[in-house]
Coordinates of N, CA and C in Angstrom, one line a residue:
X1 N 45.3 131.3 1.2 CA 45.9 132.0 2.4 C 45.2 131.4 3.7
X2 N 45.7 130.9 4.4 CA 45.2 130.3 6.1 C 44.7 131.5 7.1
X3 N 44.1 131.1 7.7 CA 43.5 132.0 8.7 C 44.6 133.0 9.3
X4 N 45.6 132.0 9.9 CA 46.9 132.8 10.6 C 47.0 133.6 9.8
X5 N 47.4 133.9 8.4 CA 47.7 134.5 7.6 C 47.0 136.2 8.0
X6 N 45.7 135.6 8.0 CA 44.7 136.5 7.6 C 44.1 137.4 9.3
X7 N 44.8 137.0 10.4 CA 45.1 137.1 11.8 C 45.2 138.6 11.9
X8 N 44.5 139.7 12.2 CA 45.2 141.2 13.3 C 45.4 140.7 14.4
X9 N 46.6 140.9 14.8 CA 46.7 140.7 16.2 C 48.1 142.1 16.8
X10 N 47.3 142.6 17.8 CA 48.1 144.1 18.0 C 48.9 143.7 19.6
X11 N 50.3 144.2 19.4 CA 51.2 143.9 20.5 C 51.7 145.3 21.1
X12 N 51.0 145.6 22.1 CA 51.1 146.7 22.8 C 52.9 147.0 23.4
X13 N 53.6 147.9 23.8 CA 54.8 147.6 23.9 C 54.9 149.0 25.0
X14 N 54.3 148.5 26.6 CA 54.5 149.5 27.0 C 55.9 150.1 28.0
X15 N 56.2 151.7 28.1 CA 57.1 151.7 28.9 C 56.7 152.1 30.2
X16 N 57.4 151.5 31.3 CA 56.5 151.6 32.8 C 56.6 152.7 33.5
X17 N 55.7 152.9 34.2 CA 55.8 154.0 35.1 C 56.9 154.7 35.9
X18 N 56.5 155.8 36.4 CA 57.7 156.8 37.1 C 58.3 155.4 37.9
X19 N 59.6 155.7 38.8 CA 60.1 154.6 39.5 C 60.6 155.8 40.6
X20 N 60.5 155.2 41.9 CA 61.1 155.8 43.1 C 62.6 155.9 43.1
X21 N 63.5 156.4 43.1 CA 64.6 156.8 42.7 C 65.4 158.4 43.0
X22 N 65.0 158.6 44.2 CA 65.8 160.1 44.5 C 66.7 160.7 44.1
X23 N 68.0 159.2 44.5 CA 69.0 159.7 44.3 C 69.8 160.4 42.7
X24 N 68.8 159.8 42.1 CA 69.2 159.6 40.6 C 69.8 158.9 39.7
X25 N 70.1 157.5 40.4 CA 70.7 156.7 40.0 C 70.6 156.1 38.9
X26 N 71.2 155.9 37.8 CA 71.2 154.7 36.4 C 71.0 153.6 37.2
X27 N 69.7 153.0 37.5 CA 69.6 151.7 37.8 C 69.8 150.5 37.0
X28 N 69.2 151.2 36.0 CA 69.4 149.9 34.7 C 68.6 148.6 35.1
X29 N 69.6 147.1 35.6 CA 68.7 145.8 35.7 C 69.1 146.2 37.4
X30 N 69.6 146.7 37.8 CA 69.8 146.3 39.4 C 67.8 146.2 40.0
X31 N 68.5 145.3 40.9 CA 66.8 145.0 41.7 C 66.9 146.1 42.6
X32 N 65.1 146.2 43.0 CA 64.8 147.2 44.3 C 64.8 148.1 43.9
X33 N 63.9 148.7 42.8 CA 63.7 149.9 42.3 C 62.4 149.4 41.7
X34 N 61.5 150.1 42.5 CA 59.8 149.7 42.4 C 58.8 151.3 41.6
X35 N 57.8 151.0 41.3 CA 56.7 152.3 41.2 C 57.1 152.9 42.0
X36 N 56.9 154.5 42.1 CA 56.7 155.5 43.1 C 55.1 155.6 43.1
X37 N 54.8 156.4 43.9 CA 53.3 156.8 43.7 C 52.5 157.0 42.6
X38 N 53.5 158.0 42.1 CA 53.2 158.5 40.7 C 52.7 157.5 39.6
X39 N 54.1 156.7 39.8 CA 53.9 155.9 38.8 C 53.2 154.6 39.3
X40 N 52.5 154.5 39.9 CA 50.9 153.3 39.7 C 49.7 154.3 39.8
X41 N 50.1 155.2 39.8 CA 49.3 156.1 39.6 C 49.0 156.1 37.7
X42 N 50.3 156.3 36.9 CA 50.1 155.7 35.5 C 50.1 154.3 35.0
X43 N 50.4 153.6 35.8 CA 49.9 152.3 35.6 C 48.3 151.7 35.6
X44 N 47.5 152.7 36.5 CA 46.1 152.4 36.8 C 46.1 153.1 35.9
X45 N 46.2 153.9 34.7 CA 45.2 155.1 34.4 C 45.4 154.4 32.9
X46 N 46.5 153.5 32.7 CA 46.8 152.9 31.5 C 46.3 151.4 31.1
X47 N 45.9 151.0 32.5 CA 44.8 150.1 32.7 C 43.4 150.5 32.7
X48 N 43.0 151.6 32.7 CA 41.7 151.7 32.5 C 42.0 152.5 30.8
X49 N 42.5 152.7 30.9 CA 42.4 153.2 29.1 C 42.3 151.7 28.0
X50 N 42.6 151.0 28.9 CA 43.0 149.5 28.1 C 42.0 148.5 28.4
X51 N 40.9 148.4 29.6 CA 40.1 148.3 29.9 C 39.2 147.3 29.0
X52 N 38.9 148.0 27.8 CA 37.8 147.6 26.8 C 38.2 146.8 25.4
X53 N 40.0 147.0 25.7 CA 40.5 146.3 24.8 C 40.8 144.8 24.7
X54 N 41.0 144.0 23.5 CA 40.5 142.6 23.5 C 41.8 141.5 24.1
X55 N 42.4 142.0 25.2 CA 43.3 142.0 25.8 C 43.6 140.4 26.2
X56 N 44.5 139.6 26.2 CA 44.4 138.2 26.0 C 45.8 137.3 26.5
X57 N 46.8 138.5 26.7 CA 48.2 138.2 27.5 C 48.9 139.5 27.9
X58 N 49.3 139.2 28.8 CA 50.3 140.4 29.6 C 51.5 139.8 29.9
X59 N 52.8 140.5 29.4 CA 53.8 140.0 29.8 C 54.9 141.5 30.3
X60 N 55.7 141.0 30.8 CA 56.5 142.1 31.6 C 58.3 141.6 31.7
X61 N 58.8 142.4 31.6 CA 60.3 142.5 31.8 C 60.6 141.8 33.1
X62 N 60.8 141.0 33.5 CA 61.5 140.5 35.1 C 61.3 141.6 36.2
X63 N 62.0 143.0 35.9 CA 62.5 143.8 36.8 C 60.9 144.2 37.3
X64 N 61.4 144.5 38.8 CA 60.2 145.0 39.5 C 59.2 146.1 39.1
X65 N 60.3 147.1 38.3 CA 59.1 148.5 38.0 C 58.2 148.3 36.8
X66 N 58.9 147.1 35.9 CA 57.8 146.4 34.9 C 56.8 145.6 35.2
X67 N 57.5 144.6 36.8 CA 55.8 143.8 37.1 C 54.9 144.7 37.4
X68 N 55.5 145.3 38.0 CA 54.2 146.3 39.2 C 53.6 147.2 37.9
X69 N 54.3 147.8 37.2 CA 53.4 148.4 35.7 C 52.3 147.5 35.1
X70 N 52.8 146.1 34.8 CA 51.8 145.3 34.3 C 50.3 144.7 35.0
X71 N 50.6 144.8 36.5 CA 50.2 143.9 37.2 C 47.9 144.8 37.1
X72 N 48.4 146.0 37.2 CA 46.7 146.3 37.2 C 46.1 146.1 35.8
X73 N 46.9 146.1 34.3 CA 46.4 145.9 33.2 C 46.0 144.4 33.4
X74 N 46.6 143.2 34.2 CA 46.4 141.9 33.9 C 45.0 142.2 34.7
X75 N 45.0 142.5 35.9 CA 43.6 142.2 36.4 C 42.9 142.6 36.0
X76 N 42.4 143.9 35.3 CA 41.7 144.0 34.7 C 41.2 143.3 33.3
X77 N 41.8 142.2 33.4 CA 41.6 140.7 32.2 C 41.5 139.7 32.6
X78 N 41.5 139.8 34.1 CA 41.8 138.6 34.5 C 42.5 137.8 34.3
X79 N 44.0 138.5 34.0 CA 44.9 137.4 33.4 C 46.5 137.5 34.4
X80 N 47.3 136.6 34.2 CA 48.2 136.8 35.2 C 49.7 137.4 34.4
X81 N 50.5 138.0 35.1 CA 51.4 138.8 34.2 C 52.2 137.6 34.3
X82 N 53.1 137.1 32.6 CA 53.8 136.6 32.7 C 55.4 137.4 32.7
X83 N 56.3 136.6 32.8 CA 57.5 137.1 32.5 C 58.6 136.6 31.0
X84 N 59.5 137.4 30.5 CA 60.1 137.5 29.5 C 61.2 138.2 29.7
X85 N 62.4 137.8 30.0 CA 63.9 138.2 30.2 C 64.0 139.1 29.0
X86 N 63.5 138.7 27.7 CA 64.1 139.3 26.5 C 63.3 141.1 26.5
X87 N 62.4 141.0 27.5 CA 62.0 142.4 27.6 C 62.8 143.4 28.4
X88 N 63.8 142.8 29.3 CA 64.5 143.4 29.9 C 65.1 144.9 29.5
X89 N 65.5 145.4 30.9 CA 66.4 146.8 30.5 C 67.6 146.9 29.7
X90 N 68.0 147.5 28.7 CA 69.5 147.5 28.2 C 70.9 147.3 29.3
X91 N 71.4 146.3 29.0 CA 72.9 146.4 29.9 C 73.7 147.9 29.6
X92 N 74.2 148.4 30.8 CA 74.9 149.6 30.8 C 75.8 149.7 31.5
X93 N 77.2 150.3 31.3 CA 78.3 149.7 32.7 C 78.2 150.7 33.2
X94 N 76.8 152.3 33.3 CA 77.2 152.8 34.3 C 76.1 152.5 35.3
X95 N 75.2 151.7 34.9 CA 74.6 151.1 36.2 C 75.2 151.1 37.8
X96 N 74.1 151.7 38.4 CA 74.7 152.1 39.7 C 74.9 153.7 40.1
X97 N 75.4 154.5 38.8 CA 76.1 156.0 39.3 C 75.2 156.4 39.0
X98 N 75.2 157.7 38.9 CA 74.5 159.1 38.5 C 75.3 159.6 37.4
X99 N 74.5 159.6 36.5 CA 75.2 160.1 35.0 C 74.4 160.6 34.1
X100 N 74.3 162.1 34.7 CA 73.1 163.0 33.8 C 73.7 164.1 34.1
X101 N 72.9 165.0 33.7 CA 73.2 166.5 33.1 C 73.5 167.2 34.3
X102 N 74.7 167.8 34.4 CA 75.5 168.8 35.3 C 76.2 168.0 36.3
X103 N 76.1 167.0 36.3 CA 76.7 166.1 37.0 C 78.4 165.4 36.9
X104 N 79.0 166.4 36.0 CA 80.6 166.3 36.1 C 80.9 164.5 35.3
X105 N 79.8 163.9 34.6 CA 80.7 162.4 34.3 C 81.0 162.8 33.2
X106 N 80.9 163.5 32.4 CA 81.7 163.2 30.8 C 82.9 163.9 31.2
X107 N 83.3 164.4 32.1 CA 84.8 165.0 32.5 C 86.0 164.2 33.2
X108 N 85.1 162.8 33.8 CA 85.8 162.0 34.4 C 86.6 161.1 33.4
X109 N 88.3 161.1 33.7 CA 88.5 160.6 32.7 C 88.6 158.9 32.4
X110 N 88.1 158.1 33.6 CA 87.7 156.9 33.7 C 86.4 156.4 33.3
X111 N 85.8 157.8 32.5 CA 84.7 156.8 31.9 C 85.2 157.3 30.2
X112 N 86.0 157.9 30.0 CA 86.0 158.1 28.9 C 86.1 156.6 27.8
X113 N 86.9 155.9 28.1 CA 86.8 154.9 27.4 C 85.4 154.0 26.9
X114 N 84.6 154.3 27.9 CA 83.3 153.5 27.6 C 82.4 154.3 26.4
X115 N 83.0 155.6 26.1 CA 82.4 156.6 25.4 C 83.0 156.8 23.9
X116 N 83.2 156.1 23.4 CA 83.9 155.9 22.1 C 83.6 156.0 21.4
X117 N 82.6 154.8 21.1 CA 81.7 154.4 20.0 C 80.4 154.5 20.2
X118 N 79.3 155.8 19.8 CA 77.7 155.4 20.1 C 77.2 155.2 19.1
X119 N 77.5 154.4 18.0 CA 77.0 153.9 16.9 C 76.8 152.2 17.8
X120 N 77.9 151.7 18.4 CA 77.3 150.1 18.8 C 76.2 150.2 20.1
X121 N 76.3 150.8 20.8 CA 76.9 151.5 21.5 C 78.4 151.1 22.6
X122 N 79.3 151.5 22.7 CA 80.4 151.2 23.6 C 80.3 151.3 24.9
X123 N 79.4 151.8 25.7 CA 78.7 151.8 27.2 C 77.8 150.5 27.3
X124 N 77.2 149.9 26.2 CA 76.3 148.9 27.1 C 76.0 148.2 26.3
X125 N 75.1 147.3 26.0 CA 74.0 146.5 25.5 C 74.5 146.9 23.9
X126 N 74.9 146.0 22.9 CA 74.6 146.4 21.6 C 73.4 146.7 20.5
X127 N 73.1 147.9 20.2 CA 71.5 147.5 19.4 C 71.5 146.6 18.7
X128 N 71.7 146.2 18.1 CA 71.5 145.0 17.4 C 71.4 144.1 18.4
X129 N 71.8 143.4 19.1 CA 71.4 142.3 20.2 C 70.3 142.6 20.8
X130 N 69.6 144.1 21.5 CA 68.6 144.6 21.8 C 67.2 144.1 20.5
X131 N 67.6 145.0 19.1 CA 66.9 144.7 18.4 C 65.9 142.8 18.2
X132 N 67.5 142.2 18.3 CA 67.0 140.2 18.1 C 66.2 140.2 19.3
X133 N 66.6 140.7 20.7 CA 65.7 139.9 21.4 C 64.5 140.6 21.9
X134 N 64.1 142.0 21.0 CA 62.7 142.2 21.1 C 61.9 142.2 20.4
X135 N 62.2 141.6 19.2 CA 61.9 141.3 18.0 C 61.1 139.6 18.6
X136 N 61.8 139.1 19.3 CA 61.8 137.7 19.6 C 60.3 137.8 20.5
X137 N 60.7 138.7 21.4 CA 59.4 139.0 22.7 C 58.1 139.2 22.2
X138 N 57.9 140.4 21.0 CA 56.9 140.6 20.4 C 56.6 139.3 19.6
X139 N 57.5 138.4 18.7 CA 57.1 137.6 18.3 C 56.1 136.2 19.3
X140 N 57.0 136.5 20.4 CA 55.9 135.4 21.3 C 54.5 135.6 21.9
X141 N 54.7 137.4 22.3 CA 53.2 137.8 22.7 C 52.6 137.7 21.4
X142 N 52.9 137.8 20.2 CA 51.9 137.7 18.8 C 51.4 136.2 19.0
X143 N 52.1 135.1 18.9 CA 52.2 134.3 19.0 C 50.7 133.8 20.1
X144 N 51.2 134.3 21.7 CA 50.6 133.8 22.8 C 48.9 134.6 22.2
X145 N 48.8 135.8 21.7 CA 47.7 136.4 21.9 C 47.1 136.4 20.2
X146 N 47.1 135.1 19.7 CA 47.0 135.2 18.2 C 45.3 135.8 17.7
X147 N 45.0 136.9 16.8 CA 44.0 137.2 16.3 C 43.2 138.5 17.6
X148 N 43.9 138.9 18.7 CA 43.6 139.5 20.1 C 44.6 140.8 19.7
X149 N 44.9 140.9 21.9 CA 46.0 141.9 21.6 C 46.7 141.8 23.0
X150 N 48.0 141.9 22.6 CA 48.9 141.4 23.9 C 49.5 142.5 24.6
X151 N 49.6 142.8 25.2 CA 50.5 144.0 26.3 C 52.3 143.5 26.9
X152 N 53.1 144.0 26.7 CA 54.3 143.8 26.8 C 55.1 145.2 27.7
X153 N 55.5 144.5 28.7 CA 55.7 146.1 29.6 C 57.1 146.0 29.6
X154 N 58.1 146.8 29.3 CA 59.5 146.9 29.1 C 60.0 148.4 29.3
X155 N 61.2 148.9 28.8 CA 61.8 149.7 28.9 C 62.1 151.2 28.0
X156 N 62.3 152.1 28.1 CA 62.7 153.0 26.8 C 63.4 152.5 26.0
X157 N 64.6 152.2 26.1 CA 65.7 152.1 25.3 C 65.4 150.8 24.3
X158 N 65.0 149.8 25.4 CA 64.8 148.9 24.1 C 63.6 148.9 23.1
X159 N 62.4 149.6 23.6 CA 61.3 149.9 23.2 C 61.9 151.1 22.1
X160 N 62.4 151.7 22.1 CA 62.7 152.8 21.2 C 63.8 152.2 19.6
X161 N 64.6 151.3 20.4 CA 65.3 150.7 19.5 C 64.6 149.9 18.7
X162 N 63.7 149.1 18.7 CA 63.1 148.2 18.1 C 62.0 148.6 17.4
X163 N 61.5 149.7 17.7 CA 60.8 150.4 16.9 C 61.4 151.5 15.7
X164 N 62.8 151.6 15.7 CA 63.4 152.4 14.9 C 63.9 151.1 14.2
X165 N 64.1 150.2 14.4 CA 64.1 148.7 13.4 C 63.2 149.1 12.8
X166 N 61.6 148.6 13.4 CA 60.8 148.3 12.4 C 60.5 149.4 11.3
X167 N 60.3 150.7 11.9 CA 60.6 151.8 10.9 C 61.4 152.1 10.0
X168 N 62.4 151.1 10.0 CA 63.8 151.3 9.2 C 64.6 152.6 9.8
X169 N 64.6 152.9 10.6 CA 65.4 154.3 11.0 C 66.9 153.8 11.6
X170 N 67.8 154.3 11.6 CA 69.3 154.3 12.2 C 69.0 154.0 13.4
X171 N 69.6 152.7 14.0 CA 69.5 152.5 15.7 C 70.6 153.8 16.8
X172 N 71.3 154.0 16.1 CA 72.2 154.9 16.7 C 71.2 156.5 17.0
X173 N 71.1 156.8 17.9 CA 70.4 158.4 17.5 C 70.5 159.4 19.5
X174 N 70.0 160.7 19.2 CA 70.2 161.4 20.6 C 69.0 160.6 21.2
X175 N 69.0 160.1 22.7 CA 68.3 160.1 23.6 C 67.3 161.1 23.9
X176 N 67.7 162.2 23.2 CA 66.6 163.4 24.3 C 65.7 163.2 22.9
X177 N 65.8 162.5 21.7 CA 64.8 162.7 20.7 C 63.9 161.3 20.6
X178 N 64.0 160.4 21.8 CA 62.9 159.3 21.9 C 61.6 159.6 21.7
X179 N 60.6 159.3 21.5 CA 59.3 159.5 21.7 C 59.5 158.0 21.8
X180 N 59.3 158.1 23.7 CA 58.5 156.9 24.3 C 58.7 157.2 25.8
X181 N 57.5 158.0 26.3 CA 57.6 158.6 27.5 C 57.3 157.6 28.5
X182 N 56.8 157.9 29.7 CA 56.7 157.1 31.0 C 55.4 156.6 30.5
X183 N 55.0 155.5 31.2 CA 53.7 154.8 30.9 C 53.1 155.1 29.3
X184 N 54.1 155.1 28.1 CA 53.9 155.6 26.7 C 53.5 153.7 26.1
X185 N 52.2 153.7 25.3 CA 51.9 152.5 24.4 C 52.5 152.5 23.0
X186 N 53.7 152.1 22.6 CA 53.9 151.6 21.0 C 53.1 150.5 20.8
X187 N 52.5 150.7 19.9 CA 51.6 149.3 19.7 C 51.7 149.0 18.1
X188 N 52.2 147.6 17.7 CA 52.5 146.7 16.8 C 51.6 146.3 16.1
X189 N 50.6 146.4 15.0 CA 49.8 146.0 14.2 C 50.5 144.6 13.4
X190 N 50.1 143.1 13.7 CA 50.3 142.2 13.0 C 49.7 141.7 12.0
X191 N 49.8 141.4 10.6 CA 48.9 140.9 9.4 C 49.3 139.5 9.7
X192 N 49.3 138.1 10.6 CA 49.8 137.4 10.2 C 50.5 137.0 11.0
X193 N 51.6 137.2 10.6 CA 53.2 137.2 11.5 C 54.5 138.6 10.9
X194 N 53.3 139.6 10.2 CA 53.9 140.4 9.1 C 53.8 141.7 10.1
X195 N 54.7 142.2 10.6 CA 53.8 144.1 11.2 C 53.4 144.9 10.0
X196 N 52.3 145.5 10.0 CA 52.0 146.6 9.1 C 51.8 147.9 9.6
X197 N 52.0 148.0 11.0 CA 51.6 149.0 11.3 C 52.2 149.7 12.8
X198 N 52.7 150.5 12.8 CA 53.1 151.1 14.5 C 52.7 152.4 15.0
X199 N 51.9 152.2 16.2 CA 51.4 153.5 16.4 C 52.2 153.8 18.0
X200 N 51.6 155.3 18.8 CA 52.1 155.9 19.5 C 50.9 156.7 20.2
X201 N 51.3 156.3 21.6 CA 50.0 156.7 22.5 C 50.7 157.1 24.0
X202 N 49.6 158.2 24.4 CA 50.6 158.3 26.3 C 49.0 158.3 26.7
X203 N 48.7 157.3 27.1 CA 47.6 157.9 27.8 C 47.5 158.2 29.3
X204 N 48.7 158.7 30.0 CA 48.8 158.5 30.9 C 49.9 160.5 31.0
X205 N 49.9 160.9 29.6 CA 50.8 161.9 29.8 C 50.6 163.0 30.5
X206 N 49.1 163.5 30.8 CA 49.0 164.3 32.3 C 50.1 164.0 33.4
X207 N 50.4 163.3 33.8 CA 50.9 162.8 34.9 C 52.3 162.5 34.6
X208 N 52.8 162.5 33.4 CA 54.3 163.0 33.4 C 55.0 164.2 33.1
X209 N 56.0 164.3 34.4 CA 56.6 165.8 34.5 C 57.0 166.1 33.4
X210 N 56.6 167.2 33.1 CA 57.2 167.9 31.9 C 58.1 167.2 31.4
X211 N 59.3 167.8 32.4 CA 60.8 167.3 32.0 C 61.5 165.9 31.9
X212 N 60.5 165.3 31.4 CA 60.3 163.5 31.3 C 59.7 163.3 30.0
X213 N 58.8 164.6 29.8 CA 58.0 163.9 28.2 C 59.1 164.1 26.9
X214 N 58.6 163.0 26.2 CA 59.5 162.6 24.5 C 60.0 164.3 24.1
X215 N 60.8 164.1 24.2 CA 61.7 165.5 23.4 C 61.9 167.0 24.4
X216 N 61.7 166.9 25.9 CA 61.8 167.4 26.7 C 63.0 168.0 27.0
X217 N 64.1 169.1 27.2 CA 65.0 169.2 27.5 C 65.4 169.1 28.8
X218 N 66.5 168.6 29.0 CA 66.9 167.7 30.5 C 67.2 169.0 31.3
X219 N 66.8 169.3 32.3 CA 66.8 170.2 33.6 C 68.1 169.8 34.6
X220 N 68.5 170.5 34.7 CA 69.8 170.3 35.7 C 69.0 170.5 37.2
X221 N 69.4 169.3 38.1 CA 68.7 169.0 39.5 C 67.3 168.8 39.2
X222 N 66.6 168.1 38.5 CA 65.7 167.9 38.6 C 65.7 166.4 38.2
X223 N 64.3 165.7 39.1 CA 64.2 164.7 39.2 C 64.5 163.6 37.8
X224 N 65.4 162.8 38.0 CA 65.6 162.1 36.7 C 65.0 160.4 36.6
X225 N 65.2 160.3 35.1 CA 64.2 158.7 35.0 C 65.2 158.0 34.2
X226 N 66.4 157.9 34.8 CA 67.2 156.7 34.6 C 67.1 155.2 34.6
X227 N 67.6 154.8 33.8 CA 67.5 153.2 33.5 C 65.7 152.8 33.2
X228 N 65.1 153.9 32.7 CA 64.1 153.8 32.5 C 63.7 152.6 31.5

C-alpha cells in the first residue's frame, strides 16, 4: 500500500454565513448579495474555531457570500481563497422572486409547471448533476490538501445533496429536514482517495436565528435565507 493510500486528509464543506437580503429574495447565483453583519460575524467565529487546525487550502464557491465566508478562515493560514465554479449554488428558475412560506407562490398558476417533479428536481439544478460536481470539488481540495485538511465554502443545497450521496440516503427529501445550518461544517474524512467518514458541526450556531437552524419550522414574515 503507498503512502497516498495510507493519507487522512479531512475536507471541510462549509455553508456561509447569514447574507443581507431583506427583501427575501431566492437569490440563488445572482451577484450582489454579500455577508450581513451577522454573518462575518459567523464567519470570524468559524475561523477561530478552525484556527488550530492543519489547514492547507481554502476554496470557495465564486458567489460573493462564499468569498467573504472563506476569506477570514484563509488568513488565518495564511493562505489565499481560491475559487471552484463546481461549488456553486444550485440553479433554480425561481431565482430572483420571493418564494416562501405565506407568500401566495404555490397558488400561482404560472409556476405550477416547474412543480411537477421533486424527485429530479423540476424547478432547477438536477441532483445528480449537483451530486458529479461536488463530488468533483471535494475530490480536488482532497487532492490540493493531501495528508492536511482543506476548507470548501459552498451552499445548503448542494452541501446537503452530496452528503446524502455519500451516506447513501435518497437525494430527493423535505428542505425543512436539512441539517446544514448557516456557517454549519460537514467535514469529509479521507482514507486515501476513499471517504470513511462524515461528521457535523455549527460552531457558529449561537448566532443563528432560531428560525434558520437544521429542522426549524419556517415562520411566516420572518427573516428568510434563501438561495442559501
Amino acid at each position: 500500500m503507498t503512502q497516498s493510500e495510507n493519507d487522512i486528509t479531512v475536507v471541510h464543506v462549509m455553508r456561509h454565513g447569514e447574507v443581507h437580503n431583506p427583501e427575501g429574495v431566492l437569490y440563488g447565483r445572482l451577484p450582489g448579495y454579500h455577508l450581513s453583519d451577522l454573518g462575518r460575524q459567523m464567519a470570524d467565529r468559524v475561523a477561530e474555531h478552525l484556527a488550530d487546525r492543519d489547514i492547507t487550502y481554502v476554496v470557495a464557491s465564486p458567489l460573493e457570500r462564499a468569498q467573504e465566508t472563506a476569506a477570514p478562515i484563509a488568513k488565518a493560514h495564511g493562505l489565499d481563497v481560491a475559487s471552484d465554479e463546481r461549488l456553486i449554488e444550485a440553479a433554480n428558475v425561481f431565482q430572483g422572486k420571493t418564494f416562501g412560506v405565506g407568500d401566495g407562490a404555490l397558488r400561482k398558476p404560472g409556476n405550477w409547471r416547474h412543480l411537477t417533479n421533486p424527485f429530479r428536481p423540476s424547478w432547477g439544478e438536477p441532483y445528480v448533476d449537483q451530486v458529479v460536481r461536488m463530488m468533483a470539488a471535494l475530490g480536488r481540495a482532497r487532492d490540493a490538501a493531501r495528508g492536511h485538511e482543506a476548507v470548501c465554502v459552498s451552499h445548503q443545497l448542494p452541501i446537503w445533496i452530496v452528503r446524502s450521496f455519500v451516506e447513501r440516503r435518497r437525494l430527493w427529501h423535505d428542505p425543512r429536514r436539512r441539517q446544514c445550518t448557516l456557517a454549519s461544517l460537514t467535514s469529509f474524512t479521507f482514507r486515501g482517495d476513499r471517504i470513511v467518514s462524515v461528521g457535523y458541526s455549527e460552531p457558529a450556531r449561537d448566532l443563528v436565528p432560531p428560525h434558520l437552524r437544521a429542522g426549524a419550522k419556517p415562520v411566516k414574515g420572518a427573516s428568510k435565507g434563501y438561495g442559501a
